GROMACS .gro file of C-alpha atoms in nm:
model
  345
    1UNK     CA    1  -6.581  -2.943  -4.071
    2UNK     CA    2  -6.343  -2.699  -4.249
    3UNK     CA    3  -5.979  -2.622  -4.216
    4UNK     CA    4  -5.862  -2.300  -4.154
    5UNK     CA    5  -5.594  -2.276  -4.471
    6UNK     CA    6  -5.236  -2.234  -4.406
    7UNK     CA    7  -5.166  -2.025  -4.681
    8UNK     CA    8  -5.059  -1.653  -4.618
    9UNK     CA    9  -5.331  -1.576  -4.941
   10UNK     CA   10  -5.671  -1.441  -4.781
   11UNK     CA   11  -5.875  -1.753  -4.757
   12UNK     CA   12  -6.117  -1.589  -5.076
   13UNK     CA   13  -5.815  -1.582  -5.302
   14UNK     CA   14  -5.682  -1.943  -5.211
   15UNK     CA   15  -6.030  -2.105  -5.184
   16UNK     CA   16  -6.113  -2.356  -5.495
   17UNK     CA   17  -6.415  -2.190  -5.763
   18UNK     CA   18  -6.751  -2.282  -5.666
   19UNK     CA   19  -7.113  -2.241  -5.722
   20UNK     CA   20  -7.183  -1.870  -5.617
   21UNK     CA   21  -7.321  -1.858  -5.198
   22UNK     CA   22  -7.529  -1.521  -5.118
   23UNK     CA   23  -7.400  -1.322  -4.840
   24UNK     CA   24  -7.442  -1.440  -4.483
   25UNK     CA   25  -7.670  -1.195  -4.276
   26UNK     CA   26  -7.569  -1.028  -4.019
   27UNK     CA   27  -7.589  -1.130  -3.642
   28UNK     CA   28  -7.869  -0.895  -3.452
   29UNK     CA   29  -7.725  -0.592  -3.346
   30UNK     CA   30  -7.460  -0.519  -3.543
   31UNK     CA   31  -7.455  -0.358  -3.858
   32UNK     CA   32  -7.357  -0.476  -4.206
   33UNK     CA   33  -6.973  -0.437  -4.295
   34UNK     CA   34  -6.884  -0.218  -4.635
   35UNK     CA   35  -6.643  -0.328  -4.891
   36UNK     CA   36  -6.401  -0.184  -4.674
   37UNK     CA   37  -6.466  -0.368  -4.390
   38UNK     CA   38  -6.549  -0.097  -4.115
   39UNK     CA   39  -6.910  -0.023  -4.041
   40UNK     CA   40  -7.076   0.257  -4.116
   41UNK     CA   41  -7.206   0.457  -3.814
   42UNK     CA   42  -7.328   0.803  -3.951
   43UNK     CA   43  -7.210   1.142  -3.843
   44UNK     CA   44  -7.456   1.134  -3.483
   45UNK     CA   45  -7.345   0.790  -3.412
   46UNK     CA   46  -6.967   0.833  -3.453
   47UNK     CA   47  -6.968   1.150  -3.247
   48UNK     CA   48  -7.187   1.009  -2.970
   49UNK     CA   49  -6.949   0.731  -3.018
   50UNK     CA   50  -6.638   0.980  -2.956
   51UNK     CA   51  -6.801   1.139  -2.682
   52UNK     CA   52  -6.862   0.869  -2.480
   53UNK     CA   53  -6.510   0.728  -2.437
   54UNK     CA   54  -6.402   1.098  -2.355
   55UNK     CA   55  -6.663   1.064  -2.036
   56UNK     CA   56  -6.547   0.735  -1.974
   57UNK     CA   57  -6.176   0.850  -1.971
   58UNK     CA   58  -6.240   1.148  -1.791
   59UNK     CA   59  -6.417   0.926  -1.553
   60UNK     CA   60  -6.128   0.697  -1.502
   61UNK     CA   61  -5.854   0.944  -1.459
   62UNK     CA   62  -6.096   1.138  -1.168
   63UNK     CA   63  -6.153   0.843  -0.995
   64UNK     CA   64  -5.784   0.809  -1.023
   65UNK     CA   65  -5.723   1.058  -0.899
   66UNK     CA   66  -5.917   1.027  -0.548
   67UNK     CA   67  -5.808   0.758  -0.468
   68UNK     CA   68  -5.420   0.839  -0.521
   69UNK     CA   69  -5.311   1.017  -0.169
   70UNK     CA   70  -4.977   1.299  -0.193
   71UNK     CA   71  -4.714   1.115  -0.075
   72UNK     CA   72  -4.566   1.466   0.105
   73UNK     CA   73  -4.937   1.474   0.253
   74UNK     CA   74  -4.897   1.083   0.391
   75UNK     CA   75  -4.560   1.103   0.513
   76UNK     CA   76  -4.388   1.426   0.602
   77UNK     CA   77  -4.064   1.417   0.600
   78UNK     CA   78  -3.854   1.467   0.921
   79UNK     CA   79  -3.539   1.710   0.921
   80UNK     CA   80  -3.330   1.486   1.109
   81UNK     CA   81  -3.398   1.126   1.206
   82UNK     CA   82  -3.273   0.948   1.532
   83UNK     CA   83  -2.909   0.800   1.595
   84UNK     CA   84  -2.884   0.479   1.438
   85UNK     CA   85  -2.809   0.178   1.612
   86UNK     CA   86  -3.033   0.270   1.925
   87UNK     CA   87  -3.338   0.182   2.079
   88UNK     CA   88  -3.596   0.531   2.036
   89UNK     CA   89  -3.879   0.563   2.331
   90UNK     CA   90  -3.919   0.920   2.193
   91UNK     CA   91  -4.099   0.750   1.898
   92UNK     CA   92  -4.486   0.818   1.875
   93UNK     CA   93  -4.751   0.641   1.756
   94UNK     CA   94  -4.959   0.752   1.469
   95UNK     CA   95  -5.279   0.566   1.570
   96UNK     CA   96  -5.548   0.914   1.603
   97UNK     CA   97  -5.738   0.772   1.845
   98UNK     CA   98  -5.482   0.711   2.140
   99UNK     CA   99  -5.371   1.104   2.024
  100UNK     CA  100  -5.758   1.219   2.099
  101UNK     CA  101  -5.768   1.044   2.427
  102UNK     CA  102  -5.433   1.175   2.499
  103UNK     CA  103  -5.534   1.499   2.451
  104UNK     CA  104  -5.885   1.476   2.618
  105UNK     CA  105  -5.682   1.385   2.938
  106UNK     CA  106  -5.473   1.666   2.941
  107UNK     CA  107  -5.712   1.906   2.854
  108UNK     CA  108  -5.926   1.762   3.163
  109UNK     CA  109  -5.650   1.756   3.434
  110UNK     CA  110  -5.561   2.134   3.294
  111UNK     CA  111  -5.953   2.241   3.323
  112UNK     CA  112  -5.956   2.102   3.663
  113UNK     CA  113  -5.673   2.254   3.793
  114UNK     CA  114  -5.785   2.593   3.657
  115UNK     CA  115  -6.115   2.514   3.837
  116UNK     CA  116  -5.886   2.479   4.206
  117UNK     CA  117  -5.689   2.824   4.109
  118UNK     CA  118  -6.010   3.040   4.005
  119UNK     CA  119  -6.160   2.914   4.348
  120UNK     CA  120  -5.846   2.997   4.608
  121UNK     CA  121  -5.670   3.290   4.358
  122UNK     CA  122  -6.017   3.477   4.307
  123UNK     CA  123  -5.896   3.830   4.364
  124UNK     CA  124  -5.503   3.781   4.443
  125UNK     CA  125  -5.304   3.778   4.119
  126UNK     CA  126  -4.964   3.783   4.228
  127UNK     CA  127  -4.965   3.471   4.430
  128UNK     CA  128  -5.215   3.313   4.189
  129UNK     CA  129  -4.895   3.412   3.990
  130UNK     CA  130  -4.648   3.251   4.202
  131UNK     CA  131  -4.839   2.938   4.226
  132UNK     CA  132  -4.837   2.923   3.826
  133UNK     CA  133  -4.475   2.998   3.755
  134UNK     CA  134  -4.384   2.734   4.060
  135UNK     CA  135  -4.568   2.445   3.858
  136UNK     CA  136  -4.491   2.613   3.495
  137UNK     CA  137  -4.135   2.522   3.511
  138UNK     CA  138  -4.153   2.168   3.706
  139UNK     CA  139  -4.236   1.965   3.359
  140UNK     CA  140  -3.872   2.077   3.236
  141UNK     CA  141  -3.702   1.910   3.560
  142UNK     CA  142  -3.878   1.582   3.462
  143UNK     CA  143  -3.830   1.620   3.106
  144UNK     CA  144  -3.400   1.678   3.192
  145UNK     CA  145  -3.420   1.364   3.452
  146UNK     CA  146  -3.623   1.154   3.189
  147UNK     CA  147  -3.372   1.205   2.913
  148UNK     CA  148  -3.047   1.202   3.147
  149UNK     CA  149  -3.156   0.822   3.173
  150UNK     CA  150  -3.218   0.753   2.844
  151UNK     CA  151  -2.885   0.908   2.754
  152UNK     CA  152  -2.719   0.710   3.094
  153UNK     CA  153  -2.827   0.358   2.956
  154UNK     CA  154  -2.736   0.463   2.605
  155UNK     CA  155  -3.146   0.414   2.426
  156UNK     CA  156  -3.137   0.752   2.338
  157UNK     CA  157  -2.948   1.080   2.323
  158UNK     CA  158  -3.027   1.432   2.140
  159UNK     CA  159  -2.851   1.734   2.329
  160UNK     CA  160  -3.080   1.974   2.158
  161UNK     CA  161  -3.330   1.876   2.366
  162UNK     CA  162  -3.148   1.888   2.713
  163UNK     CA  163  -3.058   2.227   2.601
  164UNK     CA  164  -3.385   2.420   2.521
  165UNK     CA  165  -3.572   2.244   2.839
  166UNK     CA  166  -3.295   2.422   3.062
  167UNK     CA  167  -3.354   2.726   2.927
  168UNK     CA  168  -3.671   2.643   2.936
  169UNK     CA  169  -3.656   2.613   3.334
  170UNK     CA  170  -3.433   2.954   3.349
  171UNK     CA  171  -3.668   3.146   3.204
  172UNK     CA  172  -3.914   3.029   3.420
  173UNK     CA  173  -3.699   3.018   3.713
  174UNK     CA  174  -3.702   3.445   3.650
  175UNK     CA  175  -4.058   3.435   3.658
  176UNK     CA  176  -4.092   3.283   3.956
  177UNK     CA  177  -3.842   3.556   4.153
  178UNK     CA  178  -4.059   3.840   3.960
  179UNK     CA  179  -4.351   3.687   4.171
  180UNK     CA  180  -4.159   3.664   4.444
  181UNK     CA  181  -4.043   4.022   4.449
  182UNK     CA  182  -4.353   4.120   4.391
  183UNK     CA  183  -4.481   3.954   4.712
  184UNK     CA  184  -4.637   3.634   4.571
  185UNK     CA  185  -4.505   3.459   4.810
  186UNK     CA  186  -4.593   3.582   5.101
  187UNK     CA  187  -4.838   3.349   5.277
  188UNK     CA  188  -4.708   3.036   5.349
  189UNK     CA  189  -5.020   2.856   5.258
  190UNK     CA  190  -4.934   2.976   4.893
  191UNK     CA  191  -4.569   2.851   4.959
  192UNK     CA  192  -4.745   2.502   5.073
  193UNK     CA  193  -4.995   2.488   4.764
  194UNK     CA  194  -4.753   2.538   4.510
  195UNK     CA  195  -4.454   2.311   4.642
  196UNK     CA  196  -4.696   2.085   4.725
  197UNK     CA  197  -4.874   2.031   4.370
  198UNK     CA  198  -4.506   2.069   4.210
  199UNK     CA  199  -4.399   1.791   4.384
  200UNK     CA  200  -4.661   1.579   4.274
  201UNK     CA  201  -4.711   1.707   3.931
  202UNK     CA  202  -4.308   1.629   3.896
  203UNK     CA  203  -4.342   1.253   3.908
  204UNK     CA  204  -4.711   1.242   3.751
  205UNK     CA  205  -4.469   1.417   3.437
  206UNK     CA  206  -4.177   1.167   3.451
  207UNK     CA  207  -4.460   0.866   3.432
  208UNK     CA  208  -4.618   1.048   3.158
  209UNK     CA  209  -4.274   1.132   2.986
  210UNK     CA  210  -4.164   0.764   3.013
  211UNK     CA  211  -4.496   0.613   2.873
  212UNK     CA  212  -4.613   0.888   2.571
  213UNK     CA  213  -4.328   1.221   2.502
  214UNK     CA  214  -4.627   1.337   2.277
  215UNK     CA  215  -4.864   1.335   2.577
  216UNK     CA  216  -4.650   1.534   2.802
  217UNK     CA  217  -4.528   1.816   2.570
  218UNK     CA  218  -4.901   1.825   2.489
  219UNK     CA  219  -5.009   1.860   2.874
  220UNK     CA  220  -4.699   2.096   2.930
  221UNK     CA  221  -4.863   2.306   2.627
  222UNK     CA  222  -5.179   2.333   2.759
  223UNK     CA  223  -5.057   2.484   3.096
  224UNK     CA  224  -4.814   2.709   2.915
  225UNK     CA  225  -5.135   2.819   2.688
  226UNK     CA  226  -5.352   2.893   3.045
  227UNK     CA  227  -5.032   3.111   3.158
  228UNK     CA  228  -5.037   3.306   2.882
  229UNK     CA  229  -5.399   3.360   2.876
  230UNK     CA  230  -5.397   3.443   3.205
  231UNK     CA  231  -5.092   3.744   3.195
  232UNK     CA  232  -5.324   3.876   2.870
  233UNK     CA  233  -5.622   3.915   3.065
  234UNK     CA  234  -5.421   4.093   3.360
  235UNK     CA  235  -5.263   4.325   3.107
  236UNK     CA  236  -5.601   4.399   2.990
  237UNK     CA  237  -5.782   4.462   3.296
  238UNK     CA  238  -5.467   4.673   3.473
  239UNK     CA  239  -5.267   4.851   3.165
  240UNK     CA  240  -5.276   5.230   3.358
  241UNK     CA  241  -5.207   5.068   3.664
  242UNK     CA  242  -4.903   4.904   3.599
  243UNK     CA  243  -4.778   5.134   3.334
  244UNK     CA  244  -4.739   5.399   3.707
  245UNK     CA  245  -4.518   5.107   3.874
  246UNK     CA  246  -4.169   5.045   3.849
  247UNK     CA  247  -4.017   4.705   3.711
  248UNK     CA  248  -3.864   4.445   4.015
  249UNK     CA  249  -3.513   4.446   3.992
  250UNK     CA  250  -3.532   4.066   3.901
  251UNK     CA  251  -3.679   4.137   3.590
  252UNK     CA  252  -3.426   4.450   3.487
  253UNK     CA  253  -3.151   4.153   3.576
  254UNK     CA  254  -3.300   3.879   3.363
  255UNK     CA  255  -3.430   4.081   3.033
  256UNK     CA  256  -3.157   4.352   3.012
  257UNK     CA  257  -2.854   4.129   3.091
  258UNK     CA  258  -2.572   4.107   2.835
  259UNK     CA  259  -2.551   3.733   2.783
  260UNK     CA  260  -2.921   3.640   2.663
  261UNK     CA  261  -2.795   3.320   2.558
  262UNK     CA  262  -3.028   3.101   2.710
  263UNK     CA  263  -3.349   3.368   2.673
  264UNK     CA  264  -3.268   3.292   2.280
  265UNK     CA  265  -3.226   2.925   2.358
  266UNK     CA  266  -3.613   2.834   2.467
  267UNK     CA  267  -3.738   3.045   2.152
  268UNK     CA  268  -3.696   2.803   1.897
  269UNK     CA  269  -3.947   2.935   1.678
  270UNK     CA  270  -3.739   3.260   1.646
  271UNK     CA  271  -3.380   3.326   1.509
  272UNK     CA  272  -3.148   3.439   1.773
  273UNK     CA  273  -3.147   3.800   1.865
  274UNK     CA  274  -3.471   3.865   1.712
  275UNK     CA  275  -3.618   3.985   1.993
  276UNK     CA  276  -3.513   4.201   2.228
  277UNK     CA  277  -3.721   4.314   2.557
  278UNK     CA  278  -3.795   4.690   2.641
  279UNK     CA  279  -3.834   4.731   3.026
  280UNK     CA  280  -3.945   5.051   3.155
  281UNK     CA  281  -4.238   4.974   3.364
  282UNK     CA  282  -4.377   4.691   3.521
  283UNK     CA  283  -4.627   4.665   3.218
  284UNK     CA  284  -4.421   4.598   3.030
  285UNK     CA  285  -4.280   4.358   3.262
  286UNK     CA  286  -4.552   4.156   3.240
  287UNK     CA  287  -4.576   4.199   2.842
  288UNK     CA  288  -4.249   3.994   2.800
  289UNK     CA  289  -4.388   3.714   3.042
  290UNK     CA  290  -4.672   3.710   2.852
  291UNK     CA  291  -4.447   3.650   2.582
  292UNK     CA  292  -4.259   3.428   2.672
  293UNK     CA  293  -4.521   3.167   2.757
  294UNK     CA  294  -4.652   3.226   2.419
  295UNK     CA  295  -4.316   3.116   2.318
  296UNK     CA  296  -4.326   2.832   2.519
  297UNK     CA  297  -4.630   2.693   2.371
  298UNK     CA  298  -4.470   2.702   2.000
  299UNK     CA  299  -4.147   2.509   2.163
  300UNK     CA  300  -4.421   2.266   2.351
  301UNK     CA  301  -4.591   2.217   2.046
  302UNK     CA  302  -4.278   2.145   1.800
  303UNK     CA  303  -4.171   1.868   2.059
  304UNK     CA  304  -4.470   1.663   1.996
  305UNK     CA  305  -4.338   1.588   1.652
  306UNK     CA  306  -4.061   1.318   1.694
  307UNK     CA  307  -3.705   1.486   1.603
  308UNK     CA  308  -3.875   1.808   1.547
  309UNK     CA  309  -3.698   2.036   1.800
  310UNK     CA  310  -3.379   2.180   1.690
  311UNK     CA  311  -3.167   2.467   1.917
  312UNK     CA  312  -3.189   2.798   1.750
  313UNK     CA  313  -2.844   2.838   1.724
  314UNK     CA  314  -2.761   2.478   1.586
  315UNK     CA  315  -2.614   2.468   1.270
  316UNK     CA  316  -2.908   2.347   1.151
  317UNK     CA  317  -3.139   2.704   1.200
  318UNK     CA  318  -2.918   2.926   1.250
  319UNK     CA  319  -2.680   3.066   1.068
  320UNK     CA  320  -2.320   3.256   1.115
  321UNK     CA  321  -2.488   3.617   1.055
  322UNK     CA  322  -2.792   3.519   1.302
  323UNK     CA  323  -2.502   3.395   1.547
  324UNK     CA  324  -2.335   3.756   1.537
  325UNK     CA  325  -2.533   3.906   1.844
  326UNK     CA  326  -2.398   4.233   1.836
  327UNK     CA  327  -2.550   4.518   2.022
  328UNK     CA  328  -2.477   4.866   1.853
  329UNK     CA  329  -2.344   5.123   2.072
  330UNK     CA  330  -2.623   5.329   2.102
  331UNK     CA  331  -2.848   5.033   2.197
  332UNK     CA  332  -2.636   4.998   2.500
  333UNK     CA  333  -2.685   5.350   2.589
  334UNK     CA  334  -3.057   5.319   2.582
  335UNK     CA  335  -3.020   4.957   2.772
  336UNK     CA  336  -2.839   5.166   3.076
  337UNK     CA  337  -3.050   5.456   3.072
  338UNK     CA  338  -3.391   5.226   3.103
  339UNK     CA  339  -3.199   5.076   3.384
  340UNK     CA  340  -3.149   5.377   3.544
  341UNK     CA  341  -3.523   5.486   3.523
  342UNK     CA  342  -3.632   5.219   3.635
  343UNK     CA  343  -3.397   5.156   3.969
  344UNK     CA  344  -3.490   5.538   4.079
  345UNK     CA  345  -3.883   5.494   4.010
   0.00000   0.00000   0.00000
């Protein structure tokens, strides 16, 4: 058996002379070796050669690629994360199934009290009305008592929140004495129904609350999203109509007021002061209810995304130039002379 030399010489040059051997042949499938050593391929060969590592590395960096998920796409970042130190119920899960089923609940107990209101509130909108904007603003009482204990036992506190759900509840609070003025109220049996499902529906939304935030804000969006479907189709169906009626008092109180603090507060989707109502009928009344719900459904929604909702005029959203609320003289002019019109209609 021979011994690979130890000499840094090539083992030809250090080898001993010898009778003259004939080449070895080559193995099968491989091609004899030039003086130079590298094999000789041909001009097809080395370019099918080239070309097919190109494919292969194409191949690998696609493949690569699909499999790599955006981290930004995997794990959105949050603005602001909860206090440290504290216990969080507000957290959600992420698994999608219990967010379906959550969801397919909601959307169930929503379609079936729609099915109870189209039956009794056929023909009668304004109590239909007052029913809706008696239940519309019970979810924010349980949210407030819900997150009062959290705060009281220390597990959790955020005063954004406890801030927009008032508002929340003021604005609908004005709904419910536009209704009112308007006569929604005036069978008792309307009075029963609707204090009678609010009670209920309060502690149905403090168990819900407690066991999944998501859930509630979801089934809170859902009835704010039937409310403002349902003041579209009215505007629809009785534009002329209520274009020749004056606005209630209640309303001309609420949207024309000079501290709209708290009608800025529930729009967090908006800067403050970037919108500003126009009452001169009782269409349009019912244009900026309308509109609100709509903005109720955007707050709704940003709540089911843990440490999502921020006040609009935090520090965080708003800044000092959106803070200035300044009404230009001959704004106020106009505000006082809609007034006017519409208190001797």
């Amino acid at each position: 058996m021979a011994v690979a030399s130890a000499s840094p010489l090539p083992a030809a040059l250090s080898a001993k002379p010898g009778p003259a051997r004939s080449p070895p042949r080559p193995a099968p499938g491989f091609l004899p070796l030039r003086a130079g050593g590298a094999p000789h391929l041909g001009p097809v060969a080395a370019w099918r050669g080239r070309r097919w590592f190109r494919a292969e590395a194409i191949k690998t960096q696609q493949d690569k690629q699909q499999t790599e998920a955006p981290v930004e796409e995997s794990f959105p970042v949050r603005e602001a994360a909860p206090l440290d130190g504290a216990d969080d119920p507000m957290v959600p899960s992420d698994e999608s199934w219990v967010v379906k089923l959550e969801q397919s609940v909601n959307i169930f107990l929503t379609e079936s009290v729609i099915m109870v209101l189209d039956g009794v509130y056929r023909d009668r909108n304004y109590a239909r009305f007052f029913v809706l904007e008696t239940i519309a603003r019970v979810p924010y009482f349980a949210f407030i008592s819900v997150l009062h204990m959290y705060e009281t036992f220390g597990w959790w506190r955020r005063a954004d929140y406890i801030k927009v759900h008032f508002a929340e509840s003021w604005n609908e609070f004005h709904h419910l004495l536009i209704m009112e003025e308007l006569g929604g109220n005036a069978l008792w049996i309307d009075r029963f129904l609707a204090r009678f499902m609010a009670f209920f529906y309060y502690f149905m939304t403090v168990g819900m609350y407690m066991l999944s935030p998501r859930m509630a804000y979801h089934f809170s969006e859902c009835v704010e999203r039937h409310a403002y479907s349902t003041y579209d189709k009215f505007l629809k169906l009785h534009e002329e109509e209520l274009k020749r009626l004056p606005a209630p008092e209640a309303a001309l109180n609420y949207y024309l007021n000079e501290d709209l603090y708290l009608f800025d507060e529930f729009q967090t989707a908006r800067v403050p002061c970037s919108r500003r109502p126009k009452i001169d009928n009782l269409y349009d009344v019912f244009v900026n209810i309308r509109d609100d719900e709509a903005e109720h459904c955007k707050t709704m929604k940003a709540c089911q995304t843990h440490g999502n909702l921020r006040s609009p005029h935090s520090a965080h959203n708003c800044s000092e130039a959106d803070m200035e609320c300044v009404i230009p003289e001959n704004d106020c002019e106009g505000i006082v002379d809609r007034v006017k019109k519409s208190l001797t209609k």
